[in-house]
Coordinates of C-alpha atoms in Angstrom, one line a residue:
M30 CA 94.9 93.6 91.3
I31 CA 92.9 94.7 94.1
S32 CA 95.1 95.9 97.1
T33 CA 95.1 94.4 100.7
R34 CA 96.5 97.6 102.1
I35 CA 94.7 100.7 102.3
D36 CA 95.1 104.4 103.6
L37 CA 92.2 106.1 105.2
N38 CA 92.8 109.9 105.4
A39 CA 91.0 113.0 106.5
D40 CA 91.2 116.8 105.8
L41 CA 91.9 118.3 109.0
G42 CA 93.3 121.5 110.7
E43 CA 90.3 123.2 109.1
L44 CA 88.1 124.2 112.2
P45 CA 88.7 126.2 115.4
P46 CA 90.1 124.1 118.2
E47 CA 87.3 124.3 120.4
T48 CA 84.9 122.8 117.9
S49 CA 87.8 120.7 116.2
V50 CA 87.6 116.7 115.7
D51 CA 91.0 116.8 114.9
A52 CA 92.1 114.8 118.1
A53 CA 89.4 112.2 117.6
M54 CA 90.1 111.7 114.0
M55 CA 93.8 111.1 114.8
A56 CA 93.1 108.0 116.8
V57 CA 91.3 106.6 113.5
I58 CA 93.0 107.7 110.2
T59 CA 96.4 106.9 108.8
S60 CA 97.0 110.3 107.0
A61 CA 96.3 113.6 107.8
N62 CA 95.8 116.4 105.2
I63 CA 96.4 119.7 107.2
A64 CA 95.0 123.1 106.1
C65 CA 97.7 125.3 105.4
G66 CA 96.1 128.7 106.8
V67 CA 94.7 129.8 103.4
H68 CA 91.4 128.4 102.7
A69 CA 91.2 127.6 106.3
G70 CA 93.6 127.1 109.5
D71 CA 96.4 129.4 111.0
T72 CA 99.9 129.0 112.3
G73 CA 98.1 127.7 115.8
T74 CA 95.9 125.3 114.1
M75 CA 98.6 124.1 111.7
R76 CA 101.1 123.5 114.5
L77 CA 98.6 121.6 116.9
A78 CA 97.5 119.3 113.9
V79 CA 101.1 118.3 113.3
R80 CA 101.7 117.7 116.9
L81 CA 98.5 115.3 117.1
A82 CA 99.6 113.5 113.8
R83 CA 103.2 113.0 115.2
D84 CA 102.2 111.7 118.5
R85 CA 99.3 109.4 116.7
G86 CA 102.3 108.1 114.0
V87 CA 99.7 109.5 111.3
A88 CA 101.4 110.3 108.0
I89 CA 101.3 114.1 107.7
G90 CA 100.7 116.0 104.5
A91 CA 99.7 119.7 103.2
H92 CA 96.4 120.5 102.4
P93 CA 96.6 123.7 100.2
G94 CA 93.6 125.4 99.1
W95 CA 92.3 128.6 97.0
P96 CA 92.4 131.8 99.2
D97 CA 88.7 132.0 99.7
R98 CA 88.0 131.8 103.7
Q99 CA 84.8 133.0 103.2
G100 CA 83.8 130.1 101.0
F101 CA 85.9 127.7 102.3
G102 CA 87.9 127.4 99.1
R103 CA 85.1 125.6 97.6
R104 CA 83.4 128.4 95.2
P105 CA 84.4 128.6 91.6
M106 CA 87.2 130.9 90.8
R107 CA 89.8 131.7 87.9
M108 CA 92.8 130.0 88.3
D109 CA 95.8 131.0 86.6
P110 CA 98.6 128.4 86.4
D111 CA 101.3 130.9 87.7
E112 CA 99.2 131.9 90.6
V113 CA 98.4 128.0 91.4
F114 CA 102.3 127.4 91.5
E115 CA 103.1 130.1 93.7
M116 CA 100.0 129.8 96.2
V117 CA 100.8 126.0 96.3
L118 CA 104.4 126.2 97.0
A119 CA 104.1 128.9 99.7
Q120 CA 101.7 126.7 101.3
V121 CA 103.7 123.7 101.5
A122 CA 106.6 125.4 102.4
A123 CA 104.6 127.0 105.4
L124 CA 103.6 123.6 106.7
T125 CA 106.8 121.8 106.1
A126 CA 108.6 124.8 108.3
I127 CA 106.0 124.0 111.2
A128 CA 106.4 120.0 110.7
A129 CA 110.6 120.7 111.1
A130 CA 110.0 122.6 114.2
E131 CA 108.3 119.7 115.5
R132 CA 110.5 117.3 114.2
V133 CA 108.6 115.7 111.7
R134 CA 108.6 115.6 107.8
L135 CA 105.6 116.0 105.4
G136 CA 105.0 112.8 103.2
H137 CA 102.3 114.1 100.6
V138 CA 100.4 117.0 99.4
K139 CA 96.5 117.0 98.5
A140 CA 94.6 120.0 97.1
H141 CA 91.7 121.3 98.4
G142 CA 88.1 122.0 97.3
I143 CA 87.9 123.9 94.0
L144 CA 91.7 124.0 93.4
Y145 CA 91.5 119.6 93.8
T146 CA 88.3 119.7 91.2
T147 CA 89.7 122.1 88.8
A148 CA 93.3 120.7 88.7
A149 CA 91.6 116.8 88.6
R150 CA 90.2 117.8 85.0
D151 CA 92.5 120.9 83.7
R152 CA 96.0 119.6 82.8
G153 CA 97.5 123.2 83.1
V154 CA 96.2 123.7 86.6
A155 CA 97.5 120.1 87.4
D156 CA 101.0 120.7 86.0
A157 CA 101.5 123.8 88.1
L158 CA 100.1 122.0 91.1
A159 CA 102.6 119.2 90.5
R160 CA 105.3 121.4 89.9
A161 CA 105.0 123.4 93.0
V162 CA 105.2 120.2 95.0
C163 CA 108.1 119.0 93.0
D164 CA 110.1 122.4 94.0
A165 CA 108.6 121.9 97.9
D166 CA 110.1 118.4 97.9
P167 CA 110.3 115.9 95.1
A168 CA 109.9 113.0 97.6
L169 CA 106.5 114.1 98.3
A170 CA 103.5 111.9 97.0
L171 CA 100.6 113.7 95.2
F172 CA 97.0 112.7 95.9
G173 CA 94.5 113.1 93.3
P174 CA 91.5 111.2 91.7
P175 CA 92.0 108.0 89.7
R176 CA 92.4 108.8 85.9
S177 CA 92.8 112.4 86.9
A178 CA 95.0 115.3 85.1
I179 CA 96.5 115.7 89.0
L180 CA 97.8 112.1 88.8
A181 CA 98.9 112.4 85.1
A182 CA 100.9 115.7 86.0
G183 CA 102.5 114.2 89.1
A184 CA 103.6 111.0 86.9
A185 CA 104.8 113.2 84.3
A186 CA 106.8 115.2 87.2
G187 CA 108.2 112.1 88.7
L188 CA 106.1 112.1 91.9
V189 CA 104.6 109.5 93.6
T190 CA 100.9 109.5 92.8
V191 CA 98.2 108.2 95.3
A192 CA 94.6 107.6 93.9
E193 CA 92.1 109.0 96.4
A194 CA 88.3 107.8 96.8
F195 CA 85.7 109.5 98.6
A196 CA 83.5 107.4 100.7
D197 CA 81.5 110.3 101.9
R198 CA 80.7 111.8 98.7
A199 CA 78.5 111.1 95.8
Y200 CA 79.6 110.5 92.4
E201 CA 78.7 111.2 88.9
A202 CA 78.9 108.7 85.9
D203 CA 82.0 110.3 84.5
G204 CA 83.8 109.9 87.9
S205 CA 83.6 113.4 89.2
L206 CA 82.2 114.2 92.5
T207 CA 78.6 115.2 92.4
P208 CA 78.3 119.1 93.3
R209 CA 78.0 119.8 96.9
S210 CA 75.2 122.2 95.8
R211 CA 72.9 119.1 95.0
P212 CA 71.1 116.8 97.2
G213 CA 72.8 113.7 98.4
A214 CA 76.3 115.0 97.3
V215 CA 77.2 114.5 100.8
I216 CA 76.7 111.0 102.4
Q217 CA 76.4 111.0 106.3
D218 CA 75.2 107.6 107.4
P219 CA 78.2 105.7 108.7
A220 CA 76.7 102.5 107.8
V221 CA 76.3 103.7 104.0
V222 CA 79.8 105.3 104.0
A223 CA 81.5 102.0 105.4
A224 CA 80.1 99.8 102.9
R225 CA 80.9 102.1 100.1
A226 CA 84.4 102.3 101.4
V227 CA 84.9 98.3 101.1
R228 CA 83.3 98.2 97.7
M229 CA 85.8 100.7 96.5
V230 CA 88.8 98.9 98.0
V231 CA 87.5 95.2 97.6
D232 CA 85.6 95.1 94.3
G233 CA 87.1 98.3 92.7
V234 CA 83.6 99.9 92.1
V235 CA 81.4 102.8 93.6
A236 CA 77.7 103.2 92.9
A237 CA 77.7 106.5 90.7
S238 CA 74.5 108.5 89.3
G239 CA 72.1 107.1 87.1
G240 CA 72.8 103.6 88.7
V241 CA 76.1 103.5 86.9
E242 CA 78.9 101.0 88.6
L243 CA 81.7 103.0 88.3
A244 CA 85.3 101.4 88.1
I245 CA 87.5 103.2 90.8
R246 CA 91.0 102.6 91.9
A247 CA 91.4 103.8 95.6
D248 CA 95.2 103.7 97.3
T249 CA 93.7 105.9 99.9
I250 CA 89.9 106.4 101.2
C251 CA 88.9 110.0 102.4
I252 CA 86.6 111.2 104.9
H253 CA 86.1 114.6 105.1
G254 CA 86.7 116.4 108.8
D255 CA 84.2 119.1 108.5
T256 CA 81.5 116.5 107.4
P257 CA 79.0 116.2 110.6
G258 CA 79.3 112.9 112.0
A259 CA 82.8 112.4 110.6
V260 CA 84.3 110.8 113.4
A261 CA 81.4 108.2 113.6
M262 CA 82.0 107.7 109.9
A263 CA 85.6 107.2 110.2
R264 CA 85.4 104.4 113.0
A265 CA 82.7 102.5 111.0
V266 CA 84.9 102.7 107.8
R267 CA 88.1 101.4 109.6
A268 CA 86.1 98.8 111.2
A269 CA 84.6 97.6 107.9
L270 CA 87.7 97.7 106.3
E271 CA 89.7 95.7 108.7
A272 CA 86.5 93.2 109.0
A273 CA 86.9 93.0 105.1
G274 CA 90.7 91.4 105.8
L275 CA 92.3 94.6 104.8
T276 CA 95.3 96.3 106.6
V277 CA 94.6 100.0 107.3
A278 CA 97.8 101.8 107.2
P279 CA 99.7 105.1 105.6
F280 CA 99.9 104.7 101.8
A281 CA 103.1 102.6 100.3
G282 CA 106.2 104.8 100.6
S283 CA 104.7 107.3 103.0
R284 CA 106.7 109.0 105.2
T285 CA 106.0 108.9 109.1
G286 CA 107.7 109.5 112.0
L287 CA 110.8 112.0 113.0
S288 CA 112.8 114.1 110.5

């Protein structure tokens, strides 16, 4: 059964304040995944993003990434599960401390970039990610692609899992995201992105490579904050979802508000 409620999330806290779209995005989205100072961001951007989310009633999540600032955490790297565990735990703890100082609580964790795509298919890395989230706070939810190792590992660890779909990214027929190195991997037309989001939620399908109609589950829809035109896309997606009769709200069970 397709839900009539959908979360709209964005990866934020990744750009310098003078170029950031965070404030505008927070007025549209319902969940924010905040970079934890490793692949991008720093203490100042983390604190600012937390405050913006708090003041807008947006659910706050940690967005841990691989230590590759030059490549924005998106370049292929070897990942040892023990390294993943320590790295994720440290990043979630850092954002948790900042959120606590601002009197709010984290509600979820979503891995970034190559950490996300690797954990989606590698159960060892996914288990390390889920274990780190559990150690940080077993009440945190874990975001991941439908049918992925991330969601399987999260469920096995007893975490709430949230299936995520990407309105601004192209899909392969196997359900993976088209690599960013390929033309058309990132979709920037607001109307196209909005139409894809509605189909994902209402029909449970997305057009993939080769003309395949791929079945997809979406508890939350992502718009990347670093994609050019992200604010216009987010506004178009939210308007289209609401026009389709959907309630755009934080995912069921999310934690918002003061701690």
